[in-house]
Coordinates of C-alpha atoms in Angstrom, one line a residue:
X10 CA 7.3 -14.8 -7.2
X11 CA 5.7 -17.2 -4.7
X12 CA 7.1 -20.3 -2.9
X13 CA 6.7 -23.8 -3.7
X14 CA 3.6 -23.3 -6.1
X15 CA 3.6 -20.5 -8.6
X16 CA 1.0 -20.7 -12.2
X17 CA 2.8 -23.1 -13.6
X18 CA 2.4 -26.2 -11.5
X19 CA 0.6 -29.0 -12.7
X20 CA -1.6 -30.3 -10.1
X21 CA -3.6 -33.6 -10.2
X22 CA -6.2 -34.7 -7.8
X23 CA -6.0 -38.0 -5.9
X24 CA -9.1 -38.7 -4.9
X25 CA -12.5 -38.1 -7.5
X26 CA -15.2 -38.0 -4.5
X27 CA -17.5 -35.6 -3.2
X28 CA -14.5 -33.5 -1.8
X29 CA -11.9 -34.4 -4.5
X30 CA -14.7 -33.0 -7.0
X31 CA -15.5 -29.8 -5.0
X32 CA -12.6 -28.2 -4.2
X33 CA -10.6 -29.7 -7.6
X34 CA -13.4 -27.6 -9.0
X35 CA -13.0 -24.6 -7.2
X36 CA -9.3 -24.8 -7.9
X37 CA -9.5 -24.8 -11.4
X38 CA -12.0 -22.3 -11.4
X39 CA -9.6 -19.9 -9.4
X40 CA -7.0 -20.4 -12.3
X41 CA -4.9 -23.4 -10.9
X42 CA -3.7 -25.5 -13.4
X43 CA -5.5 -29.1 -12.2
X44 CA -4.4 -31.3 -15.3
X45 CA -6.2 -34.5 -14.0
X46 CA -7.2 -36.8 -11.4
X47 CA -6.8 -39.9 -10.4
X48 CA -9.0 -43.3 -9.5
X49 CA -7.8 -46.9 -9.6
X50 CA -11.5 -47.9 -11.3
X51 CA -12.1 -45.0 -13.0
X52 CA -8.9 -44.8 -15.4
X53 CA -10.5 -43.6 -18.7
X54 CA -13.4 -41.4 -17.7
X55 CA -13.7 -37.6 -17.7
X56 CA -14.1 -36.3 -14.4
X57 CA -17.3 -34.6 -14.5
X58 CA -17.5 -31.6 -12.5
X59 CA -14.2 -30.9 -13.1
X60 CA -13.7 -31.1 -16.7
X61 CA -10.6 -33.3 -16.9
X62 CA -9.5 -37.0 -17.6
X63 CA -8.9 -39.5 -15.0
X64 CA -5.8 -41.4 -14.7
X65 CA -5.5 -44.9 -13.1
X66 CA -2.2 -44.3 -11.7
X67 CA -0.5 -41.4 -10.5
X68 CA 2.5 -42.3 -12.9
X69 CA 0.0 -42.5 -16.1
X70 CA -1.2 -38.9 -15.3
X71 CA 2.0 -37.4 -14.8
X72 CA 3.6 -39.4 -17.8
X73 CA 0.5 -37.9 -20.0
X74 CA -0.5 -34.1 -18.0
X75 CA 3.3 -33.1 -16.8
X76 CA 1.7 -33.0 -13.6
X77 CA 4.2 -31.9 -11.1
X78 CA 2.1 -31.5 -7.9
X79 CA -0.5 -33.8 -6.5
X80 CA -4.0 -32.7 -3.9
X81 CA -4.7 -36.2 -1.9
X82 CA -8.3 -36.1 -0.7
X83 CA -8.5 -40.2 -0.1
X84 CA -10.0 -41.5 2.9
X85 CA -7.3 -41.4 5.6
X86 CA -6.7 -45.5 5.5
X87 CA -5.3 -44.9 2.1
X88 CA -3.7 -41.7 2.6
X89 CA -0.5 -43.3 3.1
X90 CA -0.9 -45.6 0.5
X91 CA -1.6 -42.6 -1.9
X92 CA 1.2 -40.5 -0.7
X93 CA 3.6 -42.8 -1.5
X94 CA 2.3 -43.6 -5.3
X95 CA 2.7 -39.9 -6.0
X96 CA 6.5 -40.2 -4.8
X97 CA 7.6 -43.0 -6.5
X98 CA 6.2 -40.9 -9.7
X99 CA 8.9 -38.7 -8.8
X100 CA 5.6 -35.6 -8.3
X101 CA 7.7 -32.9 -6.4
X102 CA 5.2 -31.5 -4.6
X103 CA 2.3 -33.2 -2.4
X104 CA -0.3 -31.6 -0.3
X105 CA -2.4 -33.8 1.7
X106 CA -5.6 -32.5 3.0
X107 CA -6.7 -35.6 4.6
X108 CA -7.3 -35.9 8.8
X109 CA -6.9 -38.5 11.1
X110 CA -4.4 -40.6 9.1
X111 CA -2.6 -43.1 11.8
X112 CA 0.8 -41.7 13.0
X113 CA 2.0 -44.9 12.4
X114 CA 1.2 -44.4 8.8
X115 CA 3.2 -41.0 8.3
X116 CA 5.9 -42.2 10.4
X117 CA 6.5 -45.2 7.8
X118 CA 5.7 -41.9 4.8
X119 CA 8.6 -40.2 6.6
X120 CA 10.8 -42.9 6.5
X121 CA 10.1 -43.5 2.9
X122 CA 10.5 -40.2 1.4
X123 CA 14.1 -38.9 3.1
X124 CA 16.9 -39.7 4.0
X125 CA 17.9 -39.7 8.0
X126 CA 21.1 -38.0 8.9
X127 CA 23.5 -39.7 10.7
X128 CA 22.8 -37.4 13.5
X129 CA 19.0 -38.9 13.4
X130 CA 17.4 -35.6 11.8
X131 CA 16.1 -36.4 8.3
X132 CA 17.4 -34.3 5.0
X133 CA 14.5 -32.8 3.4
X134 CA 16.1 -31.9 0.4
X135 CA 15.8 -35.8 -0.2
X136 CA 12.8 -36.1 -1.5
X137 CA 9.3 -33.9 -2.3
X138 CA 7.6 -31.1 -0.6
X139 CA 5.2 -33.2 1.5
X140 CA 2.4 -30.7 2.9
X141 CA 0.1 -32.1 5.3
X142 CA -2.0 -34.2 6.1
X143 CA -4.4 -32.9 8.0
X144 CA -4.1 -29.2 6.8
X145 CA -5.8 -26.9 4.5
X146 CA -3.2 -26.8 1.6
X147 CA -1.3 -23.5 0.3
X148 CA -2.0 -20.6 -1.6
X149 CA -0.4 -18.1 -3.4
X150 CA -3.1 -15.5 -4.2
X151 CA -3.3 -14.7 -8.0
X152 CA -1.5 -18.1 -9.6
X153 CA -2.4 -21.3 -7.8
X154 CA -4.4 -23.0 -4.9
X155 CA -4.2 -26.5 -4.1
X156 CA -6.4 -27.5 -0.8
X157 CA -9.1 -25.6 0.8
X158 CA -8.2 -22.5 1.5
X159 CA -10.8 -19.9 0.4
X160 CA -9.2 -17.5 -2.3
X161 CA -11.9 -14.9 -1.4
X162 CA -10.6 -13.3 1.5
X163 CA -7.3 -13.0 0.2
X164 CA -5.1 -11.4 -2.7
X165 CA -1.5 -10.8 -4.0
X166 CA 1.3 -9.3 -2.0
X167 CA 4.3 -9.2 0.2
X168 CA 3.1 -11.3 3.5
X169 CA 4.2 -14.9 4.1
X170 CA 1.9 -16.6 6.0
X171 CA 2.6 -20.4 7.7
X172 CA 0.3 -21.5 10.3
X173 CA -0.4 -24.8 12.3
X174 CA -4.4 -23.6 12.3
X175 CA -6.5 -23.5 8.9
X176 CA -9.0 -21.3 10.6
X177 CA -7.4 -19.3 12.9
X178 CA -5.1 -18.5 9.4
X179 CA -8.3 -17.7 7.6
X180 CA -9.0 -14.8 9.8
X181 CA -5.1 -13.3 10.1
X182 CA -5.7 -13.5 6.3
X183 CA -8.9 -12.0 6.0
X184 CA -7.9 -8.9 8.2
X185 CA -5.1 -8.2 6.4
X186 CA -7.2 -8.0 3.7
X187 CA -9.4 -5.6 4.7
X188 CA -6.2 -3.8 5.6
X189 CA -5.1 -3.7 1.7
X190 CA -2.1 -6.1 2.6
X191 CA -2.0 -9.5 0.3
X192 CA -0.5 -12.5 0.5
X193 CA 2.6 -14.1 -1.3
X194 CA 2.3 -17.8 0.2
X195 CA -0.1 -18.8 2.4
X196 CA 1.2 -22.1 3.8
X197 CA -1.1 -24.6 5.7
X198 CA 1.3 -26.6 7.4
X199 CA -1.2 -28.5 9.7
X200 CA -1.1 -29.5 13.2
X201 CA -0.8 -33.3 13.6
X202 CA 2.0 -35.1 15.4
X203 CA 3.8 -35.9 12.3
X204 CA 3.5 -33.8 9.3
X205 CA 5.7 -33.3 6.2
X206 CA 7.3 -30.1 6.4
X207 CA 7.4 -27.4 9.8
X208 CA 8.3 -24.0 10.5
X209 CA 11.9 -24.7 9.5
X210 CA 11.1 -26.3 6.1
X211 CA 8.9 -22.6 5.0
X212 CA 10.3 -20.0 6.7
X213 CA 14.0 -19.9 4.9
X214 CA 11.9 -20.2 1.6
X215 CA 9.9 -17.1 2.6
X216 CA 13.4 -15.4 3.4
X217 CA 14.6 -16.5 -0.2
X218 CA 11.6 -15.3 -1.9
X219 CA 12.0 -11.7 -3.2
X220 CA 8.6 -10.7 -3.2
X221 CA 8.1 -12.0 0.7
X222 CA 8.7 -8.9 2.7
X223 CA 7.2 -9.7 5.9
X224 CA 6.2 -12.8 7.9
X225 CA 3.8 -14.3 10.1
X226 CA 3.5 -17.6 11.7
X227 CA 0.8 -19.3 13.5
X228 CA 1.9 -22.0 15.9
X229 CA 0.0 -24.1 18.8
X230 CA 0.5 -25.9 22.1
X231 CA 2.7 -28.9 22.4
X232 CA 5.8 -29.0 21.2
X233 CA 8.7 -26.6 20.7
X234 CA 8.8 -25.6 17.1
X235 CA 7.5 -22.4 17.3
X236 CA 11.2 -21.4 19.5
X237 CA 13.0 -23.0 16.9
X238 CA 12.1 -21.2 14.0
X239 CA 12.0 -17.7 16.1
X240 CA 15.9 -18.6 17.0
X241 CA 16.1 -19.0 13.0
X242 CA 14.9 -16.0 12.6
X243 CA 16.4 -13.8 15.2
X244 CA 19.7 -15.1 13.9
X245 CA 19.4 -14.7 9.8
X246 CA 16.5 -12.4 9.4
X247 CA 16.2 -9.9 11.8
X248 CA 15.6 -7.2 9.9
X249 CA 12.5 -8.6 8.4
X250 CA 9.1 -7.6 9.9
X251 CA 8.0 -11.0 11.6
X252 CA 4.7 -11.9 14.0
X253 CA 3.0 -14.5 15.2
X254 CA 0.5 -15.7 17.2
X255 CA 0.2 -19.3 19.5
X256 CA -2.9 -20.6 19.8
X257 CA -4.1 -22.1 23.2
X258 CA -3.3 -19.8 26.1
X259 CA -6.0 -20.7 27.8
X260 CA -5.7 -24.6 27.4
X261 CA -4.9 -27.4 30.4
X262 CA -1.9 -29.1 30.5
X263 CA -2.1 -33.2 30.0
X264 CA -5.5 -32.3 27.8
X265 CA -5.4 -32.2 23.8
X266 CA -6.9 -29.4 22.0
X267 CA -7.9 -29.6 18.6
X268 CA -5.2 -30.9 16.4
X269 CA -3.4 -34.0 17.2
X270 CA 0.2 -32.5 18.3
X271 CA -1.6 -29.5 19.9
X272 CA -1.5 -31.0 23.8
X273 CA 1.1 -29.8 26.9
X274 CA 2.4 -32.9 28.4
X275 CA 2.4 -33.2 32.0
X276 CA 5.4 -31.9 33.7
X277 CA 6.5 -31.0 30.6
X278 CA 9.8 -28.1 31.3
X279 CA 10.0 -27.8 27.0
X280 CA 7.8 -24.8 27.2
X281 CA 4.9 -26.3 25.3
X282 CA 2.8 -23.9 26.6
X283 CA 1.1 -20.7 24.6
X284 CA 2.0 -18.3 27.5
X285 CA 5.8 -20.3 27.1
X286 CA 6.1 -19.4 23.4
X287 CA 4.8 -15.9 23.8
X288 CA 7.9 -15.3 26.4
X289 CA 10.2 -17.0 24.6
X290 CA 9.6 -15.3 20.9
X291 CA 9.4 -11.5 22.4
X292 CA 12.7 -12.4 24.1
X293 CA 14.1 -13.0 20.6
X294 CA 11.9 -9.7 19.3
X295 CA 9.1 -11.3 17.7
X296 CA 5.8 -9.6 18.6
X297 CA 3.0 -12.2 19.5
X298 CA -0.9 -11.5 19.4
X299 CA -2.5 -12.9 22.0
X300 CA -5.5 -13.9 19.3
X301 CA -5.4 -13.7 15.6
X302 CA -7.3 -9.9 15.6
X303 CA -4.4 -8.8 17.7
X304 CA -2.0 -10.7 15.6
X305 CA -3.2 -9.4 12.3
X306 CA -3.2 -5.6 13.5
X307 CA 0.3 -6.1 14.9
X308 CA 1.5 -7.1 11.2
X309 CA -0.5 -3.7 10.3
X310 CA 1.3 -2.0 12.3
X311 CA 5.3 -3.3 11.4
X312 CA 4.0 -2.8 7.4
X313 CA 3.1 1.0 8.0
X314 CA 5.6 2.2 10.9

């Protein structure tokens, strides 16, 4: 079992370019099911490259594939706009790979896809799985990869892997590789300001998922989600082996670093910083790396105590 994706989804590309082309490619190639893509000029055509038709609309390819997942890899000023096609489709899951799309335009996506509580948190149940943007999409080694995550260093197993960082992922994923320890879902969550779903949205799916027997997340600077989800799981799962790893300890307050949402604000007393998160998760019993070799071995190390 896996979470979210599995070999049955139905993926279709949004977005036929250079990147659309060589990644849908490589995705199909690895055994994902990518039924079609779509174009608004190029309705008709086969996508060459990737062997499949092209759609005009979103809603034609789903109506025609049973596409149930969409890849958007449109330039970022039509990001929003194609996010929000592939939800009034009614596709259930959407992974945008897409950086530097406006906050202003995912705040308006947010607003659009769920409902807000009357407490002012939104119900994500509401509306799709919205991955992204700016991440490297999710994998779940041995049935389906939609983004850019390279299926090479990894395989199927037990570890559920969510992380802020595509890169700094890459190599926690790799190492446990060389280790012999796979990957059940490896969840790219990205590390902008405003993204679809956090911590809190993966982490109680890894706990639901037989097959996920052990966790690791990867969290940043700035903000304070990385608490959150260790208080989650110090209170429902504390049995389960759990690491992560916060990138940024040696990073200035006031200055950002990387991502978007990865930056300490001044004066901040939320404990944005790396060296913050790393107290606050050991005081709830979550082992932190202090880089992602470190990170990786500690995982090791729960898996064969």
């Amino acid at each position: 079992m896996a979470i979210i994706i599995d070999e049955t989804t139905k993926v279709l590309i949004q977005g036929t370019g250079g990147q659309g082309t060589f990644h849908g490619k490589r995705n199909k190639d690895y055994g994902t099911k990518v039924v079609a893509g779509t174009h608004p000029k190029k309705g008709g055509q086969n996508w060459e490259g990737v062997d499949v038709p092209i759609f005009s609309t979103v809603q034609e390819a789903k109506d025609e594939t049973g596409a149930n997942a969409s890849m958007v890899m449109v330039p970022a000023p039509f990001t929003k706009d194609a996010i929000l096609e592939a939800y009034e489709a009614g596709i259930e899951v959407i992974v945008a790979i897409t950086e530097g799309v406006p906050v202003h335009d995912m705040a308006q996506v947010y607003n659009t896809l769920y409902h807000r509580n009357e407490d002012g948190t939104f119900d994500m149940s509401s509306g799709p799985v919205l991955i992204g943007p700016n991440c490297p999409g999710l994998i779940s080694p041995g049935k389906s990869n939609i983004g850019i995550i390279p299926e090479s260093i990894t395989k199927p197993g037990t570890v559920g892997l969510v992380s802020r960082s595509g890169t700094l992922t890459y190599q926690i994923m790799h190492e446990l590789n060389l280790a012999g320890i796979g990957i059940s879902t490896c969840v790219g969550i990205g590390g902008d300001p405003i993204i679809g779903s956090n911590f809190m949205d993966i982490v109680p799916k890894f706990a639901e998922d037989p097959e996920t027997e052990a966790i690791v997340f990867v969290g940043e600077i700035g903000g304070t989600e990385e608490q959150k989800v260790g208080r989650w799981i110090a209170e429902n799962i504390p049995d389960t082996p759990c690491v992560a790893y916060v990138a940024g300890f040696s990073a200035p307050p006031g200055k950002q670093m990387g991502h978007a949402g990865a930056i300490v604000k001044e004066g901040s007393d939320g404990g944005e910083t790396a060296a913050d998160k790393k107290a606050a998760l050991e005081e709830m019993g979550i082992s932190v790396g202090i880089n992602p070799s470190e990170t990786a071995q500690l995982m090791i190390k729960r898996l064969n105590a």
